[in-house]
Short mmCIF file of C-alpha atoms (C1' of nucleotides) in Angstrom, two decimals:
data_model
loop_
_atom_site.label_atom_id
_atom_site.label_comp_id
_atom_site.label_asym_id
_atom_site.label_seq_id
_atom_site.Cartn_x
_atom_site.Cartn_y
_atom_site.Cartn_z
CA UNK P 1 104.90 62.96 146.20
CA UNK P 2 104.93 64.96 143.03
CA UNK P 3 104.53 62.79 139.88
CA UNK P 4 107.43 61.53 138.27
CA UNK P 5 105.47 61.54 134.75
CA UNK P 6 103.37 64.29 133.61
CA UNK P 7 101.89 61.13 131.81
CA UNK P 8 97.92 62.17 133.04
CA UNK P 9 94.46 60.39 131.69
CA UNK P 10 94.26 59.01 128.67
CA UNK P 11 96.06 58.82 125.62
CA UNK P 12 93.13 60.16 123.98
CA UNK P 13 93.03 62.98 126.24
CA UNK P 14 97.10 63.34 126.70
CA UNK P 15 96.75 63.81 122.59
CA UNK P 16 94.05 66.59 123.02
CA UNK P 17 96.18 68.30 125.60
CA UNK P 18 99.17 68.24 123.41
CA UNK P 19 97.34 69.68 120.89
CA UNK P 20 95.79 72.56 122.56
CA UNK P 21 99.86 73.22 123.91
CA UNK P 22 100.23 74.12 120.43
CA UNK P 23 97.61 76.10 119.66
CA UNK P 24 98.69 78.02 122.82
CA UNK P 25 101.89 78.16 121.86
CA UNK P 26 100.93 79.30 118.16
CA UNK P 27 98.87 82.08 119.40
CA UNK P 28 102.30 83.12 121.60
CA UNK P 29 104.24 83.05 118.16
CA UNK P 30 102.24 84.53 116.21
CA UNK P 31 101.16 87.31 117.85
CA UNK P 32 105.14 88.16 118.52
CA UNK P 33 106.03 87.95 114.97
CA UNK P 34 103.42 87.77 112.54
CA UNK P 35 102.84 84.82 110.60
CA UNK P 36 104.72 84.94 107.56
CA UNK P 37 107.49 85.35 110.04
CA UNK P 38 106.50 82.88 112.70
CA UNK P 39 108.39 79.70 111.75
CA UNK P 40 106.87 76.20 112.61
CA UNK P 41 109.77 75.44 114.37
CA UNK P 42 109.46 78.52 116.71
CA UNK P 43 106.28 77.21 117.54
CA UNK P 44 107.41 73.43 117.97
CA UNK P 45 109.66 75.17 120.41
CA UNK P 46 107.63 76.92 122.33
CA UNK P 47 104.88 73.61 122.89
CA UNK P 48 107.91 71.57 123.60
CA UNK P 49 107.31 69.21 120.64
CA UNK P 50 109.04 69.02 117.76
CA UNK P 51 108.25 70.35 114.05
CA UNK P 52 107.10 66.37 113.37
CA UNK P 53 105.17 66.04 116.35
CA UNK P 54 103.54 69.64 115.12
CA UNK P 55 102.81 68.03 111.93
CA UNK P 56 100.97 64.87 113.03
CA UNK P 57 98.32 67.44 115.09
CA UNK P 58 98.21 69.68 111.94
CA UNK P 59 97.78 69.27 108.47
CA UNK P 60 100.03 72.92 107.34
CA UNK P 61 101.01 75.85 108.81
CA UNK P 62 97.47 77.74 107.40
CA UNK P 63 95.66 75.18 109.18
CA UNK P 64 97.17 76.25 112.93
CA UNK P 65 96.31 79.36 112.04
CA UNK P 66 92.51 79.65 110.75
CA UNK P 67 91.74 77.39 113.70
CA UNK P 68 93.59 79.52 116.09
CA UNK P 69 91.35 82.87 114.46
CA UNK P 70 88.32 80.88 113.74
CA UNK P 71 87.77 79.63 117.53
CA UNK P 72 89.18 83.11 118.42
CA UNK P 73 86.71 85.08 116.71
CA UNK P 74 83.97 82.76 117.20
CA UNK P 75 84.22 83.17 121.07
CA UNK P 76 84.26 86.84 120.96
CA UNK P 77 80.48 86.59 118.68
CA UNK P 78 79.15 84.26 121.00
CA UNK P 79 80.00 86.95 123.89
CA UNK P 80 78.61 89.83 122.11
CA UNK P 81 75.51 87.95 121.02
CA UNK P 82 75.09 86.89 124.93
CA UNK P 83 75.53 90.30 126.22
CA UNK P 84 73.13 91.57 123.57
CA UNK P 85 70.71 89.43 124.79
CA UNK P 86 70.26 90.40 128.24
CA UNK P 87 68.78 93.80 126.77
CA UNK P 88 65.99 94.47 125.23
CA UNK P 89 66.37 98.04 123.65
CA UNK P 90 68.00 98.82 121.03
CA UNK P 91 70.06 101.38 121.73
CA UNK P 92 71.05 99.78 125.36
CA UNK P 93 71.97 96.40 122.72
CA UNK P 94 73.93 98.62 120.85
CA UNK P 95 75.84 100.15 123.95
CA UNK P 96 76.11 96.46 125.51
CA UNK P 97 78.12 95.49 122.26
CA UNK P 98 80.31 98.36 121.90
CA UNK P 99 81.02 97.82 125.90
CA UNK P 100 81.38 94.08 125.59
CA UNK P 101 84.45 94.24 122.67
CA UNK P 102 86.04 96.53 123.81
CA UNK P 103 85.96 95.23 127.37
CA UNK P 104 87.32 91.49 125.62
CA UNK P 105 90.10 92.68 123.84
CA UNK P 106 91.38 94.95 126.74
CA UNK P 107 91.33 91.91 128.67
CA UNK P 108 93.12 90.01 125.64
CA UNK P 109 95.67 91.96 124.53
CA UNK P 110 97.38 89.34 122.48
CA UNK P 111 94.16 87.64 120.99
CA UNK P 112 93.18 91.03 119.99
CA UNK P 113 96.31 91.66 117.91
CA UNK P 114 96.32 87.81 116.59
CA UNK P 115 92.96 89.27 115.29
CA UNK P 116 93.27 92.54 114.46
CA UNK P 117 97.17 92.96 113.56
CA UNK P 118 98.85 89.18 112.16
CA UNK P 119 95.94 88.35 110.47
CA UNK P 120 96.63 90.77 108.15
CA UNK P 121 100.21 90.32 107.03
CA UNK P 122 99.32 86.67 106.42
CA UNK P 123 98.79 86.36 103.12
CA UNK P 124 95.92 86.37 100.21
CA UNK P 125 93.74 84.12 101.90
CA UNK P 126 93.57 85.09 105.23
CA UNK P 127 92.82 88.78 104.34
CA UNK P 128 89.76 87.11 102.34
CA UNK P 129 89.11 85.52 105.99
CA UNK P 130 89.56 88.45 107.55
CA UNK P 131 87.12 90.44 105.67
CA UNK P 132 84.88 88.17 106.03
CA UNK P 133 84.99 88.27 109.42
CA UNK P 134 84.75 92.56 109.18
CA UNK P 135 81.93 91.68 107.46
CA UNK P 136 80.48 89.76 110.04
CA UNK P 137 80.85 92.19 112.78
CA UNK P 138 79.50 94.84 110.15
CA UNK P 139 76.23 92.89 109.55
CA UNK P 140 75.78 92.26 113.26
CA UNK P 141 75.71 95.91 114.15
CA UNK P 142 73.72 96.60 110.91
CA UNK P 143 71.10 94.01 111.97
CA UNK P 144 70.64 96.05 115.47
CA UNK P 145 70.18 99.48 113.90
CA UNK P 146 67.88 98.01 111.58
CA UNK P 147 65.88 96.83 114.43
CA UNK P 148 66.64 100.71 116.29
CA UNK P 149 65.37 101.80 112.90
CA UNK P 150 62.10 99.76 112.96
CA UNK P 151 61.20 100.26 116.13
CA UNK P 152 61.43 103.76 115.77
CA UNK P 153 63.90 104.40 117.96
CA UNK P 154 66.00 106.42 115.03
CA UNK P 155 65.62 107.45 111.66
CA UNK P 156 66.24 105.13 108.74
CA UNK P 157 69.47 104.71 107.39
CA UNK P 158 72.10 103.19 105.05
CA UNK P 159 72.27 100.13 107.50
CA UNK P 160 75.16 98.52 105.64
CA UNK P 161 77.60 102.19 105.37
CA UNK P 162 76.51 102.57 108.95
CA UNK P 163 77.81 98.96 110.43
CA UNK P 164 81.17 99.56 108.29
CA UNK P 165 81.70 102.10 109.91
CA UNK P 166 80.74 101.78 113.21
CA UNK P 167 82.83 98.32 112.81
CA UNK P 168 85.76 101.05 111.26
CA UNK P 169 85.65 103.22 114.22
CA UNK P 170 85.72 100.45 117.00
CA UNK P 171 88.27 98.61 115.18
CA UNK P 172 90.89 101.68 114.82
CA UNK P 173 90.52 102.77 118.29
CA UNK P 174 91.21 99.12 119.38
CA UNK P 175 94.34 99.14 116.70
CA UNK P 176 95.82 101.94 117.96
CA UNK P 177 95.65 101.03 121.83
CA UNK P 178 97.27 97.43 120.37
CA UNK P 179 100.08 99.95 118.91
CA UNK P 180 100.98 102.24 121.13
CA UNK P 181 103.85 102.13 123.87
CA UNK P 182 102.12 102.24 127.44
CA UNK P 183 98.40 102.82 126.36
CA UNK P 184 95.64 103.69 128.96
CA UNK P 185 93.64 101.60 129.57
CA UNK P 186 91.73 101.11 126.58
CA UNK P 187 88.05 101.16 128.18
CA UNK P 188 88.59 105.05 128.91
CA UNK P 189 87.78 105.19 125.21
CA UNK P 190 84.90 103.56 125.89
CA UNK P 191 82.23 107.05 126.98
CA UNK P 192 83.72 109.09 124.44
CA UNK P 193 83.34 105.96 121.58
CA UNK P 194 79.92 105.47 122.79
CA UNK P 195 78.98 108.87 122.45
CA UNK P 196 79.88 109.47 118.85
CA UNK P 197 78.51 106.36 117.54
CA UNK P 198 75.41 106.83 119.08
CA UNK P 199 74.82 110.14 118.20
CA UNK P 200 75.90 109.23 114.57
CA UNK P 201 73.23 107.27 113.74
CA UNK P 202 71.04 109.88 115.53
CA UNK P 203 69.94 108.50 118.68
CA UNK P 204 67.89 111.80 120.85
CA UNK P 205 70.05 113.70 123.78
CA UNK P 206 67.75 112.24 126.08
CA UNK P 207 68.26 108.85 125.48
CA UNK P 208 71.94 109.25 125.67
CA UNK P 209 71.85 110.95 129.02
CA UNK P 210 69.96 107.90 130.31
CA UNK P 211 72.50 105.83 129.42
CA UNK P 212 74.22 103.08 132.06
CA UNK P 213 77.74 104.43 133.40
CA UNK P 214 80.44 101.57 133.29
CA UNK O 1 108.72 110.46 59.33
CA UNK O 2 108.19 108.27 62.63
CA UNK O 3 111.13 107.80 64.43
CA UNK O 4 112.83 104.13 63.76
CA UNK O 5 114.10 103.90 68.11
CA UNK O 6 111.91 105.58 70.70
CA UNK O 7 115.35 106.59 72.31
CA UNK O 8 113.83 109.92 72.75
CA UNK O 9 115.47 112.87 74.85
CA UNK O 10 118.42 113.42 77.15
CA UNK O 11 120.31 109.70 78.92
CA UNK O 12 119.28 111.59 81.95
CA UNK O 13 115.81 112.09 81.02
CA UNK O 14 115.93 108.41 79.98
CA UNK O 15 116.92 107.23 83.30
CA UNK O 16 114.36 108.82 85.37
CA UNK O 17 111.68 108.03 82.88
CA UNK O 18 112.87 104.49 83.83
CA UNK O 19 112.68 104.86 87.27
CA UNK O 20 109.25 106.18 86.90
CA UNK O 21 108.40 102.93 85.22
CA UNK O 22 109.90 100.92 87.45
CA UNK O 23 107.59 102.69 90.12
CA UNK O 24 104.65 102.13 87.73
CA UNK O 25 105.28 98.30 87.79
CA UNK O 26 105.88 97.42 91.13
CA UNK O 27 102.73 99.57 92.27
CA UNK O 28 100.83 97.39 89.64
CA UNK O 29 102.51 93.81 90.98
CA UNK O 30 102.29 95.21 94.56
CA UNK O 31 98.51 95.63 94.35
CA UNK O 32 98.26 92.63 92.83
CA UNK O 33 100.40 89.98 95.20
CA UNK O 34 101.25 91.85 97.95
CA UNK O 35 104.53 93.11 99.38
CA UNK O 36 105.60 89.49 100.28
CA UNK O 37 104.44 87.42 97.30
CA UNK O 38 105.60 90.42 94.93
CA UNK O 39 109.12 88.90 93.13
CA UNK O 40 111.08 91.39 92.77
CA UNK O 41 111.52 89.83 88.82
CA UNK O 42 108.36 90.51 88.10
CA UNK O 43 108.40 93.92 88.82
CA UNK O 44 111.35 93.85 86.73
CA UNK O 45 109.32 92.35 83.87
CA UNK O 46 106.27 94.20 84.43
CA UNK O 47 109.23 97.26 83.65
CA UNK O 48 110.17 95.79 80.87
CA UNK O 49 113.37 95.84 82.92
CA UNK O 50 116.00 93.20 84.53
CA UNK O 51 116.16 92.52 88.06
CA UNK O 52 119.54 94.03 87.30
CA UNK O 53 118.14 96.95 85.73
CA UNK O 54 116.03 97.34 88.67
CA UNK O 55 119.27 97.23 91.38
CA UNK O 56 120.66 100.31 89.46
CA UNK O 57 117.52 102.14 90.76
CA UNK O 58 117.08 100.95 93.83
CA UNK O 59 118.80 99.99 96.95
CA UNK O 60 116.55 97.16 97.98
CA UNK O 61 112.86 96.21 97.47
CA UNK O 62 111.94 97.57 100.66
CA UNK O 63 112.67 100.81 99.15
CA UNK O 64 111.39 100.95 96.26
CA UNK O 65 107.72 100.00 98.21
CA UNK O 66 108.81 102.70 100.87
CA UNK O 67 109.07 105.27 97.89
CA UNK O 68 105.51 104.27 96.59
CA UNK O 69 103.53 104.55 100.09
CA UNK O 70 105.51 107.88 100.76
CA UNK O 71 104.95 109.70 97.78
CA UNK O 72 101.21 108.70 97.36
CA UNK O 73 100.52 109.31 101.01
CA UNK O 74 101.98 112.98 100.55
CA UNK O 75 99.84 113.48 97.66
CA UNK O 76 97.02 112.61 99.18
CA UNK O 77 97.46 114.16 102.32
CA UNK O 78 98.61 117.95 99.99
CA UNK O 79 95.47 117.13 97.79
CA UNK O 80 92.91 117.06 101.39
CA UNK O 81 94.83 120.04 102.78
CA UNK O 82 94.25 122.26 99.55
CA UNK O 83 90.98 121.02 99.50
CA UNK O 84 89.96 122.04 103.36
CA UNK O 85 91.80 125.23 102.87
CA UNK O 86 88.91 126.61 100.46
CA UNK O 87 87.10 126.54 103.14
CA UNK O 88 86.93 128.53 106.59
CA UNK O 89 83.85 127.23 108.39
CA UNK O 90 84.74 124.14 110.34
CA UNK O 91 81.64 121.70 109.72
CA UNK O 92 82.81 122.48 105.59
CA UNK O 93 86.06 121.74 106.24
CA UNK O 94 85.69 118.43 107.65
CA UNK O 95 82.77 117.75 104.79
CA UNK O 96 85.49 118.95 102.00
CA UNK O 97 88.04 116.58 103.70
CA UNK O 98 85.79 113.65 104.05
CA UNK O 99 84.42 114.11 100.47
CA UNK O 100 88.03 114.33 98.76
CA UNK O 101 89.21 111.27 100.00
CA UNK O 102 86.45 109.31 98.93
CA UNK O 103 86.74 111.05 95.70
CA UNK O 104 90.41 109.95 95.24
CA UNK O 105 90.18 107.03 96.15
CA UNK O 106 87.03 106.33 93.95
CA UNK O 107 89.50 107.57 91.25
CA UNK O 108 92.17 105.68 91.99
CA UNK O 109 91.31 101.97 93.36
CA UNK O 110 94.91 100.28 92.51
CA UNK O 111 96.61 103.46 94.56
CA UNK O 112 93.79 102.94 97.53
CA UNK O 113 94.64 99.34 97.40
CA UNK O 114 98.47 99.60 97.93
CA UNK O 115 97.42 102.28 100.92
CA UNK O 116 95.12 100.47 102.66
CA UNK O 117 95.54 96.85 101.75
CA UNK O 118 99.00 95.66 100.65
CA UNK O 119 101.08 97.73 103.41
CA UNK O 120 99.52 95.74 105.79
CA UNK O 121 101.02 92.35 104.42
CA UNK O 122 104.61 93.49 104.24
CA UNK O 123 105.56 93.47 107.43
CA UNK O 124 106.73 94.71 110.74
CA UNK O 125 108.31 97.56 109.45
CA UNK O 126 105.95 98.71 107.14
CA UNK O 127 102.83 98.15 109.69
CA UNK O 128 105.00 100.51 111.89
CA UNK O 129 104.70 103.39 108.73
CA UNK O 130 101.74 102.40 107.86
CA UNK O 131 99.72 103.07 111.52
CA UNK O 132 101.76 106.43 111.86
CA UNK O 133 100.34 107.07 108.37
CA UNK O 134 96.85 106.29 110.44
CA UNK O 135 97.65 108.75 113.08
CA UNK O 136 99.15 111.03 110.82
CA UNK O 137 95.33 111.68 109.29
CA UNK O 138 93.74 111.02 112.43
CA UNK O 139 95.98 113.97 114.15
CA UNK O 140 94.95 116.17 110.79
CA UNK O 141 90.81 115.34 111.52
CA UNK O 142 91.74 116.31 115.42
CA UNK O 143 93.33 119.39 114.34
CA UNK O 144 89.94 120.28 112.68
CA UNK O 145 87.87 118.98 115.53
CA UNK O 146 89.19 120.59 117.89
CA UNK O 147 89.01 124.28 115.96
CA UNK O 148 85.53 123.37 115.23
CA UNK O 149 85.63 123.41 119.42
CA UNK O 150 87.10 125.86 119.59
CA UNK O 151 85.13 127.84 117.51
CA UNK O 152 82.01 126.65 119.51
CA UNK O 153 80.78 124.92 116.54
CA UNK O 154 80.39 121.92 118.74
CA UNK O 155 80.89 120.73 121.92
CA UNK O 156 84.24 119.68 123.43
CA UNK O 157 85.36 116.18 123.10
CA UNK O 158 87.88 113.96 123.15
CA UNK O 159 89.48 115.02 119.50
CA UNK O 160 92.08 112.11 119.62
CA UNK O 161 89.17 109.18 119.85
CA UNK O 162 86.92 110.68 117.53
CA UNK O 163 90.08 111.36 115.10
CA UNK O 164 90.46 107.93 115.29
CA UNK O 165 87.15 106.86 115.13
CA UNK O 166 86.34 108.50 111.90
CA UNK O 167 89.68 107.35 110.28
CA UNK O 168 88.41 104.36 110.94
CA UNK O 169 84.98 104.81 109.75
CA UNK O 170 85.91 106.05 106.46
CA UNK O 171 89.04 103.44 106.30
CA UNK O 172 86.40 100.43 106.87
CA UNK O 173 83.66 101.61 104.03
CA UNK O 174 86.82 102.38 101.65
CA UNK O 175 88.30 99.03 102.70
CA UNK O 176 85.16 97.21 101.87
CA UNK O 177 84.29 99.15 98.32
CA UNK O 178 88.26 97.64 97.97
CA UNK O 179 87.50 94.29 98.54
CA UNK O 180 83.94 94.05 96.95
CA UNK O 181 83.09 91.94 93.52
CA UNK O 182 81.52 94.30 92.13
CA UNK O 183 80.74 97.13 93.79
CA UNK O 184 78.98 99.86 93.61
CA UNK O 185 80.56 103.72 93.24
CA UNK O 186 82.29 104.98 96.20
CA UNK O 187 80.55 107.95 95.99
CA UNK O 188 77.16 106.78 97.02
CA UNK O 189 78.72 105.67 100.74
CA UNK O 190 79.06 109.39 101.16
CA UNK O 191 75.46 111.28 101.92
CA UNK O 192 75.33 108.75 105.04
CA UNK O 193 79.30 108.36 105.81
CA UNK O 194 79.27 112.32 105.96
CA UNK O 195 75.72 112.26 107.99
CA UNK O 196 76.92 110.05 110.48
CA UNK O 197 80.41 111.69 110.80
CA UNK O 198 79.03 114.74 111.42
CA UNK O 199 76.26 113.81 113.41
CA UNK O 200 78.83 111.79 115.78
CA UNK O 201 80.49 114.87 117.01
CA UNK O 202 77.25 117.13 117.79
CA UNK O 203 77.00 119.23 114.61
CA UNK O 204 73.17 120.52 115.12
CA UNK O 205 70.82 119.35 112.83
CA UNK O 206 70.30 123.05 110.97
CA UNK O 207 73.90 122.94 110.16
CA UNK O 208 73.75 119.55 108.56
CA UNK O 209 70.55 120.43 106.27
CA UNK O 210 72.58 123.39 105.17
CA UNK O 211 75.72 121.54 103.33
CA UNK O 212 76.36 121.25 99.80
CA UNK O 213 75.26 118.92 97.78
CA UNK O 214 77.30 116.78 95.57
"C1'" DG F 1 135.22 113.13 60.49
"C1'" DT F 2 136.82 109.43 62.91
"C1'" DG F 3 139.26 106.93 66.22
"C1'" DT F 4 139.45 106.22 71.17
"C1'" DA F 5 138.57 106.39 75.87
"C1'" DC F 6 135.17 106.37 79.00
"C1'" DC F 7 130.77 105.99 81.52
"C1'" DG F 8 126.14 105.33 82.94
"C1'" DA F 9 122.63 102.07 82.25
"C1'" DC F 10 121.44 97.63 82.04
"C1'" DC F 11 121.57 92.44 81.86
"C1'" DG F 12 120.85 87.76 83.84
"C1'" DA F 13 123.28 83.77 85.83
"C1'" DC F 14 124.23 82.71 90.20
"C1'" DC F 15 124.67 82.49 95.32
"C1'" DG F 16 123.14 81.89 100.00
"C1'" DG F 17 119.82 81.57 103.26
"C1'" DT F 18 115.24 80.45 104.81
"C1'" DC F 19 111.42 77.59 105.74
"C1'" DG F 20 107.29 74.67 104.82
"C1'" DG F 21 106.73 70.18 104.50
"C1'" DT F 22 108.33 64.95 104.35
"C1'" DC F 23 109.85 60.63 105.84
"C1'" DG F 24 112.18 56.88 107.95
"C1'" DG F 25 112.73 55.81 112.27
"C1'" DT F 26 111.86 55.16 117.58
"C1'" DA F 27 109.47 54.97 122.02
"C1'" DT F 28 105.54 53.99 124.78
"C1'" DC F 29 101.31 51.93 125.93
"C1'" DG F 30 97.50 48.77 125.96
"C1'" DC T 1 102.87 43.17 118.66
"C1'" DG T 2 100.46 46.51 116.76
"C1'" DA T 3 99.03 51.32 116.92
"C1'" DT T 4 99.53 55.85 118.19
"C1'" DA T 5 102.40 59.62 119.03
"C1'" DC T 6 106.39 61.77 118.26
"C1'" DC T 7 111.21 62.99 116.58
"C1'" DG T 8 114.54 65.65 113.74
"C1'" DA T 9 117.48 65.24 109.67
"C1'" DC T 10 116.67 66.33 105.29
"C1'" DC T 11 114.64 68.03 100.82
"C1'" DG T 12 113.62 71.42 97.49
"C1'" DA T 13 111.31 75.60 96.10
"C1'" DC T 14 111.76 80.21 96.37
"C1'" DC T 15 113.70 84.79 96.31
"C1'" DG T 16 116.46 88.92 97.57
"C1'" DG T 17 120.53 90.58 96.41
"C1'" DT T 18 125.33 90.42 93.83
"C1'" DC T 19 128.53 90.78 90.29
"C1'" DG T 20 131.11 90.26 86.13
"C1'" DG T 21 130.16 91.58 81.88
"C1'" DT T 22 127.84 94.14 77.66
"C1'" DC T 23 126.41 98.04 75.00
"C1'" DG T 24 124.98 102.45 73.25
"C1'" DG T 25 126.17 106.89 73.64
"C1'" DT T 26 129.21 111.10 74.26
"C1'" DA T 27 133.36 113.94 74.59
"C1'" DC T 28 137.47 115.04 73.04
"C1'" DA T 29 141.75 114.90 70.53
"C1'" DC T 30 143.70 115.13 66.23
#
DNA sequence: GTGTACCGACCGACCGGTCGGTCGGTATCG
DNA sequence: CGATACCGACCGACCGGTCGGTCGGTACAC
């Protein structure tokens, strides 16, 4: 009845497999123990390979990683960007992003600190990375208060202080629900979050009482 | 006329001018390599020191990094404290507070580094100091928060979330005036970091035209 | 003043453990 | 019989910490 052989489809396919095992069991490792402490042969463990068979998929140790936060971080973008869309005002965009990463990494507690957390005891180059990816989140939010901005919907601002710290502000909350013991549930941050960092980049009363509740 | 040996006071005096340097070095390697990558002979030859030399100081390299963080938090943390205590009305307590720690750390970029950078790379222990560093200055903007409450300066909210939230904020634009090529003075983040800060938490719009300017 | 005993400060060769990466080999499949 | 996938013993760089030893003072006796 049950295979005797997990031997499915093709080698091709097996190989694929294998290699996303690792990855999985990467992400595992080195959300439990930081990279510099994550040893390759923890993580040859956990996939049930071998440190060789580790090495044929990958290249070095940095490699495992910047895919594992590159394919991270680009599926969280892609879900902001498509929540984004499905609004058409500004400040309802806005909310929709705040809502939709902090929803994400409540449901992904160990991809958020793989993000947030290991990345940054990982060395020179991944805190370049990293940044970079700050950045990117930054200049996302900037790009929709510019459009607030020009469309009237608030009064100009510093566009780039304003995403860093919008970015800042999401970011520590998220860090310290990662941190602590037996958090609530992180999206009962969520109204009061939403509140501040609309109001701080001056969006009226009324708009903010018209707001969606979640 | 000059002295011929710069052997100058007490063997006592000696010794803790020593330490100092010791201190001086490893802040300088530690801000440049990072807790992990910083050898503890280079310290010791950034000292003008042996690794030897160095043991006689200090237990273990943990330590001496320990030491560093500790003592420059505290200062930092006295420095905001005396600086919000010259002032009694809420809304200019939180602007003193925001405003000295963007001064310092303007002032002092290798210091702001080892806070906010390097700590981060060094480890599980140190990430555990570091983030009760976090909520030790997100507890101190509660505590002003919530007097500003209290005193019906503005309207209650939840003082933890917005602690951390502007922590965060003003961590992120430091963080990224840190990282930057070449950028530009601190300083000018802070008209809209203390806008937006203030604005976030419901200080009325009179109040806000009424602060100092700097 | 000077010999002597002592001590804190300092030196640097060395040890021991860790870990990323390599390489010669083997098994399995088409 | 090749090729692809995989194995795991091994290498070597690196680095924190140790330890036996040195050296410049200082105190004190005489």
């Amino acid at each position: 009845m049950a295979m005797t052989t997990d031997a499915r489809g093709s080698p091709a396919e097996r190989s694929r497999q294998r290699r996303e095992r690792i990855l999985d069991a990467a992400a595992h490792v080195f959300s439990r123990a930081g990279y510099r402490d994550a040893a390759v042969d923890d993580i040859a463990r956990e996939a049930a390979t071998s440190k060789g068979g580790v090495y044929f998929h990958f290249p070095t140790k940095e490699s495992i990683f910047r895919e594992l936060i590159r394919s991270t971080a680009e599926r969280l973008v892609a879900k902001v960007e498509r929540e984004v869309a499905r609004e058409t005002d500004p400040v309802l965009q806005a909310d929709a992003a705040i809502w939709t990463v902090l929803r994400t990494f409540a449901g992904h507690r160990s991809m958020a600190r793989l993000l947030l957390v290991d990345a940054l005891g990982a060395g020179r180059p991944f805190r370049a990375e990293l940044l970079r990816l700050h950045e990117r989140f930054a200049e996302l939010i900037a790009g929709y208060l510019d459009r607030a901005v020009a469309e009237g919907v608030i009064a100009p601002l510093d566009a780039n202080v304003a995403g860093s710290a919008w970015f800042g502000a999401i970011h520590e909350v998220v860090l310290r629900w990662l941190v602590a013991d037996r958090p609530p549930p992180l999206e009962r941050a969520y109204p009061t979050l939403r509140l501040l960092l609309l109001r701080s980049v001056g969006v009226p009363e009324e708009r903010l009482a018209e707001l969606p509740n979640r």
